[in-house]
mmCIF file of C-alpha atoms in Angstrom:
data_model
loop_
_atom_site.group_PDB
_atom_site.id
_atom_site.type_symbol
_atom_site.label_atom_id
_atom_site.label_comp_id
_atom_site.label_asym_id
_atom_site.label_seq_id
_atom_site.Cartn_x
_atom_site.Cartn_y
_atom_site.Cartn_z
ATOM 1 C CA UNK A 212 -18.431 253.689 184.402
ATOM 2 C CA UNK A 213 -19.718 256.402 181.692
ATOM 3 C CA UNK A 214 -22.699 258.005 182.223
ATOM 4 C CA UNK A 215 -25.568 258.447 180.320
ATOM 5 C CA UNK A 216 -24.668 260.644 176.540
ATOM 6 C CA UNK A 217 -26.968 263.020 174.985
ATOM 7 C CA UNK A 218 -26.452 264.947 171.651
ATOM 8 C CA UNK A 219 -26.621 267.731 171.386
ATOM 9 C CA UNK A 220 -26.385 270.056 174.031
ATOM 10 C CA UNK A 221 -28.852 272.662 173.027
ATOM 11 C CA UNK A 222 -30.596 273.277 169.962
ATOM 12 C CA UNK A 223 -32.227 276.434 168.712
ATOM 13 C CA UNK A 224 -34.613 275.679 165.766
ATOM 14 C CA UNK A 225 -37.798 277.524 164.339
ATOM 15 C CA UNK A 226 -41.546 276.356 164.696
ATOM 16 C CA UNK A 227 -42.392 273.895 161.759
ATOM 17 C CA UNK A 228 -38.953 272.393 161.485
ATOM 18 C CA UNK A 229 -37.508 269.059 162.558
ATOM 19 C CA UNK A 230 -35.536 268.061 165.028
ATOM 20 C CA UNK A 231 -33.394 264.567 166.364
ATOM 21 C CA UNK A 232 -32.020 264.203 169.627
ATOM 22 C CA UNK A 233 -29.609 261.132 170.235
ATOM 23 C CA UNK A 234 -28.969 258.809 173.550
ATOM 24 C CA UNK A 235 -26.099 256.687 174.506
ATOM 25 C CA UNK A 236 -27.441 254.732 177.858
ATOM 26 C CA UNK A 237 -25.320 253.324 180.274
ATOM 27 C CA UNK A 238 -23.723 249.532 178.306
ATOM 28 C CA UNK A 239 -25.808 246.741 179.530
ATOM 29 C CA UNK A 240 -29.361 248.932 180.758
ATOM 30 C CA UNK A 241 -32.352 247.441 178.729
ATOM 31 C CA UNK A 242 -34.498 250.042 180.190
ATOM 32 C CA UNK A 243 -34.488 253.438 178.467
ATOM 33 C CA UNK A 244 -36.736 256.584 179.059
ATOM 34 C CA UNK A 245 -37.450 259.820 177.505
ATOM 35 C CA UNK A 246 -38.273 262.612 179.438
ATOM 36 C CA UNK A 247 -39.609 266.328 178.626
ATOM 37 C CA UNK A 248 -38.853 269.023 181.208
ATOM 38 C CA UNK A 249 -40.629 272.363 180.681
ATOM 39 C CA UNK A 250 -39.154 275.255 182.423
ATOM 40 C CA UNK A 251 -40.204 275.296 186.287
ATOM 41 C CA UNK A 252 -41.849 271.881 185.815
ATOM 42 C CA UNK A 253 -40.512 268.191 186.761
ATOM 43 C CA UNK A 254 -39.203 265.697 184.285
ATOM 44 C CA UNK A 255 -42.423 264.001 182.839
ATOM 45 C CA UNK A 256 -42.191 260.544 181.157
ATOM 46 C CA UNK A 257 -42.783 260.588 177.062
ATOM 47 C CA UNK A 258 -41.537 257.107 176.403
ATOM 48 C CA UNK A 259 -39.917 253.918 177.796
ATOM 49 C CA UNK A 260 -38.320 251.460 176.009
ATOM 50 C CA UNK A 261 -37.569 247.931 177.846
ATOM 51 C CA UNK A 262 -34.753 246.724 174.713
ATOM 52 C CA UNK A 263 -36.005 247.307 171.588
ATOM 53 C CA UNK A 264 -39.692 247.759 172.253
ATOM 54 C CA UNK A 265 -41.962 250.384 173.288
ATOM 55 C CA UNK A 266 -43.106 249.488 176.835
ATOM 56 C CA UNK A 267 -45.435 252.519 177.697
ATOM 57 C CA UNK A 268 -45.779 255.893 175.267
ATOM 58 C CA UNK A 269 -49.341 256.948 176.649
ATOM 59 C CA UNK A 270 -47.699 260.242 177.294
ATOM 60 C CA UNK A 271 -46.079 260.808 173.675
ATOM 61 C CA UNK A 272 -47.892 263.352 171.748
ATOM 62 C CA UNK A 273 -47.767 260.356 168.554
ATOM 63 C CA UNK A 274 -48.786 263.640 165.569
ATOM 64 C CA UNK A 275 -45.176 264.859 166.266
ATOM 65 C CA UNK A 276 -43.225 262.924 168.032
ATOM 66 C CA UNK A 277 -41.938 259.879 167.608
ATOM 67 C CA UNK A 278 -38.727 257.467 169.046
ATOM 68 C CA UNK A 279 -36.971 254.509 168.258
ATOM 69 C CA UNK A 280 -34.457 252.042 169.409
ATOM 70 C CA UNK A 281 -33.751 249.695 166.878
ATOM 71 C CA UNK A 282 -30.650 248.043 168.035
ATOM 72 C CA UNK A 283 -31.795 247.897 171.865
ATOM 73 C CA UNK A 284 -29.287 250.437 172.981
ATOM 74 C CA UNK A 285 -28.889 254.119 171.358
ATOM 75 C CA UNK A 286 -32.139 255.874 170.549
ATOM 76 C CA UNK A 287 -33.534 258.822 168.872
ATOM 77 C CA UNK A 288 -36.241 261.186 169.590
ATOM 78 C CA UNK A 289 -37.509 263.327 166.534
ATOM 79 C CA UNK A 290 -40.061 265.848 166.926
ATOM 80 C CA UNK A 291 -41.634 267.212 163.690
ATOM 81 C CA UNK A 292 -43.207 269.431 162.971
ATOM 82 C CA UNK A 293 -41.926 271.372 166.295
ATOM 83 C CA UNK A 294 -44.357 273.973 168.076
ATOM 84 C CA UNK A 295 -42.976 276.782 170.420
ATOM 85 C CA UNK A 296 -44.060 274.721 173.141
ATOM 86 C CA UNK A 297 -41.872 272.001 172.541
ATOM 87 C CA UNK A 298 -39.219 274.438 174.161
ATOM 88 C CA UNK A 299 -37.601 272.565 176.779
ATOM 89 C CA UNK A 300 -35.168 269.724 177.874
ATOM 90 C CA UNK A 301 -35.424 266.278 176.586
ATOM 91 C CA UNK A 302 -33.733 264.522 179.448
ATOM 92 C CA UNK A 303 -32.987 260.507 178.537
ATOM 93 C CA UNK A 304 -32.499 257.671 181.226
ATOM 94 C CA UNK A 305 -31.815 254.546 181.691
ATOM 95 C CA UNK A 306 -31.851 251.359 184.138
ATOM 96 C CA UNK A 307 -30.656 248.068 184.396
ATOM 97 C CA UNK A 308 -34.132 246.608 183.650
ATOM 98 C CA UNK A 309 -38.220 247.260 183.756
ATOM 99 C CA UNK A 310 -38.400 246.009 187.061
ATOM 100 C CA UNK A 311 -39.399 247.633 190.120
ATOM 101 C CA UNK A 312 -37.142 250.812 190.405
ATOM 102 C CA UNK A 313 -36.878 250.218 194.171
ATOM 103 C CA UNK A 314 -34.614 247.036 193.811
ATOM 104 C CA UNK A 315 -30.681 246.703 194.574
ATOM 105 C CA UNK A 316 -28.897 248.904 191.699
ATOM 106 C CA UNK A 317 -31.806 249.448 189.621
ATOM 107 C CA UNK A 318 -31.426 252.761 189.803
ATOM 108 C CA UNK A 319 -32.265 254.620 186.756
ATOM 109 C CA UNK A 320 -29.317 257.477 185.680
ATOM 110 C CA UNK A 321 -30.160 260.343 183.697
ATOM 111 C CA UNK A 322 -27.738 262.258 180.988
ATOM 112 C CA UNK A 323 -27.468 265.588 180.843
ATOM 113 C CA UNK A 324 -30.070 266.476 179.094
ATOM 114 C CA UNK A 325 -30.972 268.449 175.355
ATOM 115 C CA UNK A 326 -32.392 271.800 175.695
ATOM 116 C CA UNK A 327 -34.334 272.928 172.590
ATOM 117 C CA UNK A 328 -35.560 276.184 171.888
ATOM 118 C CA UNK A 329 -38.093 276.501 169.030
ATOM 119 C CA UNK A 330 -38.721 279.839 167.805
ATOM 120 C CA UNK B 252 -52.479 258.599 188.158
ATOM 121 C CA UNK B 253 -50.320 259.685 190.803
ATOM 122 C CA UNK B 254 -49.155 263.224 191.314
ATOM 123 C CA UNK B 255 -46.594 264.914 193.627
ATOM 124 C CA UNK B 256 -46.725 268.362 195.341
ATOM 125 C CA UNK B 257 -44.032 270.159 196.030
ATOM 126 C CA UNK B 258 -44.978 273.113 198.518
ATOM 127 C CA UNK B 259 -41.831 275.372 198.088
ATOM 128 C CA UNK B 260 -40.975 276.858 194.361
ATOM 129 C CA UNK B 261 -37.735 278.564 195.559
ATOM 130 C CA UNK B 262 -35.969 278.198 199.206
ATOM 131 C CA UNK B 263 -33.054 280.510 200.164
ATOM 132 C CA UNK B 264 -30.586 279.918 203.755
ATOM 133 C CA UNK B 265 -27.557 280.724 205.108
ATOM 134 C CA UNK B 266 -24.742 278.340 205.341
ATOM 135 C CA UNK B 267 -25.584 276.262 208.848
ATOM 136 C CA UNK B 268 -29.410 276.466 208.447
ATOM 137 C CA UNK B 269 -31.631 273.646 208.753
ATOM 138 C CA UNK B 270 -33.425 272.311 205.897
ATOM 139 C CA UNK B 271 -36.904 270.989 205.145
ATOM 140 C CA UNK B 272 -38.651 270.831 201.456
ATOM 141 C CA UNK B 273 -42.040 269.556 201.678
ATOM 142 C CA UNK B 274 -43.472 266.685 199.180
ATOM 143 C CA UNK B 275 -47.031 265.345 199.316
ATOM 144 C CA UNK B 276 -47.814 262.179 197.251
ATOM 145 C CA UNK B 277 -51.386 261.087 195.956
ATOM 146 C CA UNK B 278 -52.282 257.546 197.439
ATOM 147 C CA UNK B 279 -52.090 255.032 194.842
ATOM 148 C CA UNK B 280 -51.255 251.784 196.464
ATOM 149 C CA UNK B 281 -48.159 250.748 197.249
ATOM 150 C CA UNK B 282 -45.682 253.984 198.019
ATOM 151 C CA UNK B 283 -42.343 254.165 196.387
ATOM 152 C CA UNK B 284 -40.906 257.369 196.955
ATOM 153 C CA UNK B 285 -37.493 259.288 195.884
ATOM 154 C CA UNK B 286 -35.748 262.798 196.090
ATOM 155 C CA UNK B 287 -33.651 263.307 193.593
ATOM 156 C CA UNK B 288 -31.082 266.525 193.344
ATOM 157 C CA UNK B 289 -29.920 268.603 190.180
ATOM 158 C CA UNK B 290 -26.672 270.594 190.888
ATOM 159 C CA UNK B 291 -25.859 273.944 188.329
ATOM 160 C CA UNK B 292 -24.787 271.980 185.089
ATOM 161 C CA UNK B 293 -24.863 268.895 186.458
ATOM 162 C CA UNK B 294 -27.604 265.656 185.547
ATOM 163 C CA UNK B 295 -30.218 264.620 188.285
ATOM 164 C CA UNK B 296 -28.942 262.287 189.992
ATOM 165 C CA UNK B 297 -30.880 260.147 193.081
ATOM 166 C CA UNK B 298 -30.709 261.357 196.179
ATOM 167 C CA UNK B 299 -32.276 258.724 198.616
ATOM 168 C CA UNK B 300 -35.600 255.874 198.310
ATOM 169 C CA UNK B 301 -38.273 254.808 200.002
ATOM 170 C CA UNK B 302 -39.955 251.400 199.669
ATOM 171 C CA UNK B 303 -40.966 250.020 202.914
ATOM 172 C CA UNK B 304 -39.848 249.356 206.304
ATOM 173 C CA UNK B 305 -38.140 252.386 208.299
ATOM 174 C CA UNK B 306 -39.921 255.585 207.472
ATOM 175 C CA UNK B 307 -36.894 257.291 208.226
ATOM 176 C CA UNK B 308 -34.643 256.807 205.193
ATOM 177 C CA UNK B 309 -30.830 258.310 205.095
ATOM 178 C CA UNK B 310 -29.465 259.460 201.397
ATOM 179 C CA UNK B 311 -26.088 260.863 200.343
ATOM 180 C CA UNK B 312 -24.372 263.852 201.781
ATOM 181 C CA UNK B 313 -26.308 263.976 204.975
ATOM 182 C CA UNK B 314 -30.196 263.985 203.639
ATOM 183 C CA UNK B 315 -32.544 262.284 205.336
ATOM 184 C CA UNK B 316 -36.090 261.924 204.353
ATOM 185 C CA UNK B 317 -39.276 260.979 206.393
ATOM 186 C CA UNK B 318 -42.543 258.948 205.096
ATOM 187 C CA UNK B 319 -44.976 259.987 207.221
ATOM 188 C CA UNK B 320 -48.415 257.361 205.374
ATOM 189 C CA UNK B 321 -50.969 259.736 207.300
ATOM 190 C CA UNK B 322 -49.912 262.836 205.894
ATOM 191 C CA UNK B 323 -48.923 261.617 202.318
ATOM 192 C CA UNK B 324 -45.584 263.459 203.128
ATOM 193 C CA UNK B 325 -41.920 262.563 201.873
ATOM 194 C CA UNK B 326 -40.153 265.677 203.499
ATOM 195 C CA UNK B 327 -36.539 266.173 202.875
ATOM 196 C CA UNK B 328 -34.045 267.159 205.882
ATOM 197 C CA UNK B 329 -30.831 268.043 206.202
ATOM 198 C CA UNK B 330 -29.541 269.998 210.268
ATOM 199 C CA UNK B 331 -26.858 272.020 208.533
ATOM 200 C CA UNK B 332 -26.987 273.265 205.169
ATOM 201 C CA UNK B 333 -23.545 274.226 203.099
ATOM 202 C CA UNK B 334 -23.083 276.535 199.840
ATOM 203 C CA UNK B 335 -22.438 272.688 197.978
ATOM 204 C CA UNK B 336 -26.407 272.189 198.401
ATOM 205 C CA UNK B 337 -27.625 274.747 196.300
ATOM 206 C CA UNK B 338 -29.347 272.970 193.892
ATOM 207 C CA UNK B 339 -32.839 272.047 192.640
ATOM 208 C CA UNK B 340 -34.194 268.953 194.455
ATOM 209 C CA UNK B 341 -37.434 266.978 192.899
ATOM 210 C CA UNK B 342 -39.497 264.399 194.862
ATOM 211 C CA UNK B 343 -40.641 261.477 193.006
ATOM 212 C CA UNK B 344 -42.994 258.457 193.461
ATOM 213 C CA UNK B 345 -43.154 255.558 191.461
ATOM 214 C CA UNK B 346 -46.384 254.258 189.429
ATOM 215 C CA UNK B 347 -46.767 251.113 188.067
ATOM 216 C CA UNK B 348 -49.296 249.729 186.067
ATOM 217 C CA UNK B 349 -49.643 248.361 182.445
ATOM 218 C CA UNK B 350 -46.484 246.256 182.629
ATOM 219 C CA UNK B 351 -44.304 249.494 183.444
ATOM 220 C CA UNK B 352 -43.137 251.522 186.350
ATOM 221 C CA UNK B 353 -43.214 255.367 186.131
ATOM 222 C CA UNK B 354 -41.554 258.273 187.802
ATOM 223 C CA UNK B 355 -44.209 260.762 188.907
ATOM 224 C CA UNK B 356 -41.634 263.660 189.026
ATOM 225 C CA UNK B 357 -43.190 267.239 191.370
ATOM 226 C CA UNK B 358 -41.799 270.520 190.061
ATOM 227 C CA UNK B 359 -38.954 270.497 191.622
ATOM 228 C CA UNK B 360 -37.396 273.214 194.887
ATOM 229 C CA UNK B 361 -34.452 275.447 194.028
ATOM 230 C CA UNK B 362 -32.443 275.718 197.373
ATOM 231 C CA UNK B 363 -29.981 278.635 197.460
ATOM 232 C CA UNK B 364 -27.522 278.490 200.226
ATOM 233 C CA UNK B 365 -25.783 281.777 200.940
ATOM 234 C CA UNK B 366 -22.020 281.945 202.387
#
């Protein structure tokens, strides 16, 4: 079964610019999730998408960011303008539904992750 | 909202050591609870759950965790620790409210396991 896919890798842009990240989630997960992990800090939540719709975004810093799924499966993450704190790595996930995370094989995968450096 | 403590930033051993990372949880209802690992270039990737019912829960490659409700403590265990475990481990609990369910993520232990 593939895995969660992230694009790119790493990115190196300068404050003030824009910048897209892109997920693949696992075929057949309705739930997908955005994540922002600082250096030396956990994963924290920005956005969850159950399909096509915004479940929960109270974390998303809405003046720059912003995310979209359109076709319930890939999504995008753009940040602009990007600050120097925006350095870090935009982890995305995704699970087999919204449901309670603690059922049978709702387990929710994570790719590998996008680090951005803003300079 | 719920928030997780992690007590140890970085934890070195030697190869055979015992391990335990501590995790404290802030009450907020029902406890779900998780440890999930990171391995050098690798994604996170679960390591064991708790929901209810044994508070000793078993996970991949020999982890074991404990829920211990009067401390607010997930701890993570394994008896003999190998180089393959060096890794950053993050405890987790799960909030739910307004129609979603969130991972409360701490900030994570880097274990390094010495030959």
């Amino acid at each position: 079964e593939a895995g969660v896919a992230q694009s790119p890798r790493y990115k190196i842009i300068e404050k003030r610019q824009s910048v897209a990240f892109w997920c693949n989630p696992i075929s057949g997960h309705a739930t997908l999730y955005w994540y922002q992990q600082i250096l030396g800090q956990g994963p924290k939540l920005l956005i969850q998408f159950q399909n096509n719709g915004v479940v929960d975004d109270s974390q998303l810093p809405k003046d720059r960011f912003s995310a979209e799924r359109l076709k319930g499966v890939d999504s995008t993450l753009k940040i602009q303008p990007a600050k120097l704190e925006d350095s870090a790595v935009y982890l995305c996930a995704s699970s087999l539904t919204l449901l309670n995370l603690m059922l049978a094989n709702n387990e929710q995968f994570f790719g590998p992750g996008t680090r951005l450096t803003v300079l | 909202a719920q928030s997780v403590s992690q007590h140890n930033h970085h934890v070195i051993l030697s190869e055979a050591a015992s391990l335990e990372l501590g995790c404290n949880y802030s009450y907020g209802g029902t406890v779900n609870l998780f440890w999930y690992v990171q391995y050098p270039g690798q994604h996170l990737q679960l390591l064991l759950k708790y929901f209810s019912g044994d508070p000793l829960v078993k996970g991949i490659k020999g982890f074991e965790a404990e829920f211990i409700k009067s401390k607010f403590s997930f701890n993570l265990r394994k008896p003999s620790v190998q180089w393959s475990d060096t890794a950053e481990y993050f405890c987790a609990s799960l909030y739910s409210g307004a129609g979603s369910y969130q991972l409360t993520f701490g900030k994570g232990t880097k274990l390094s396991v010495i030959p």
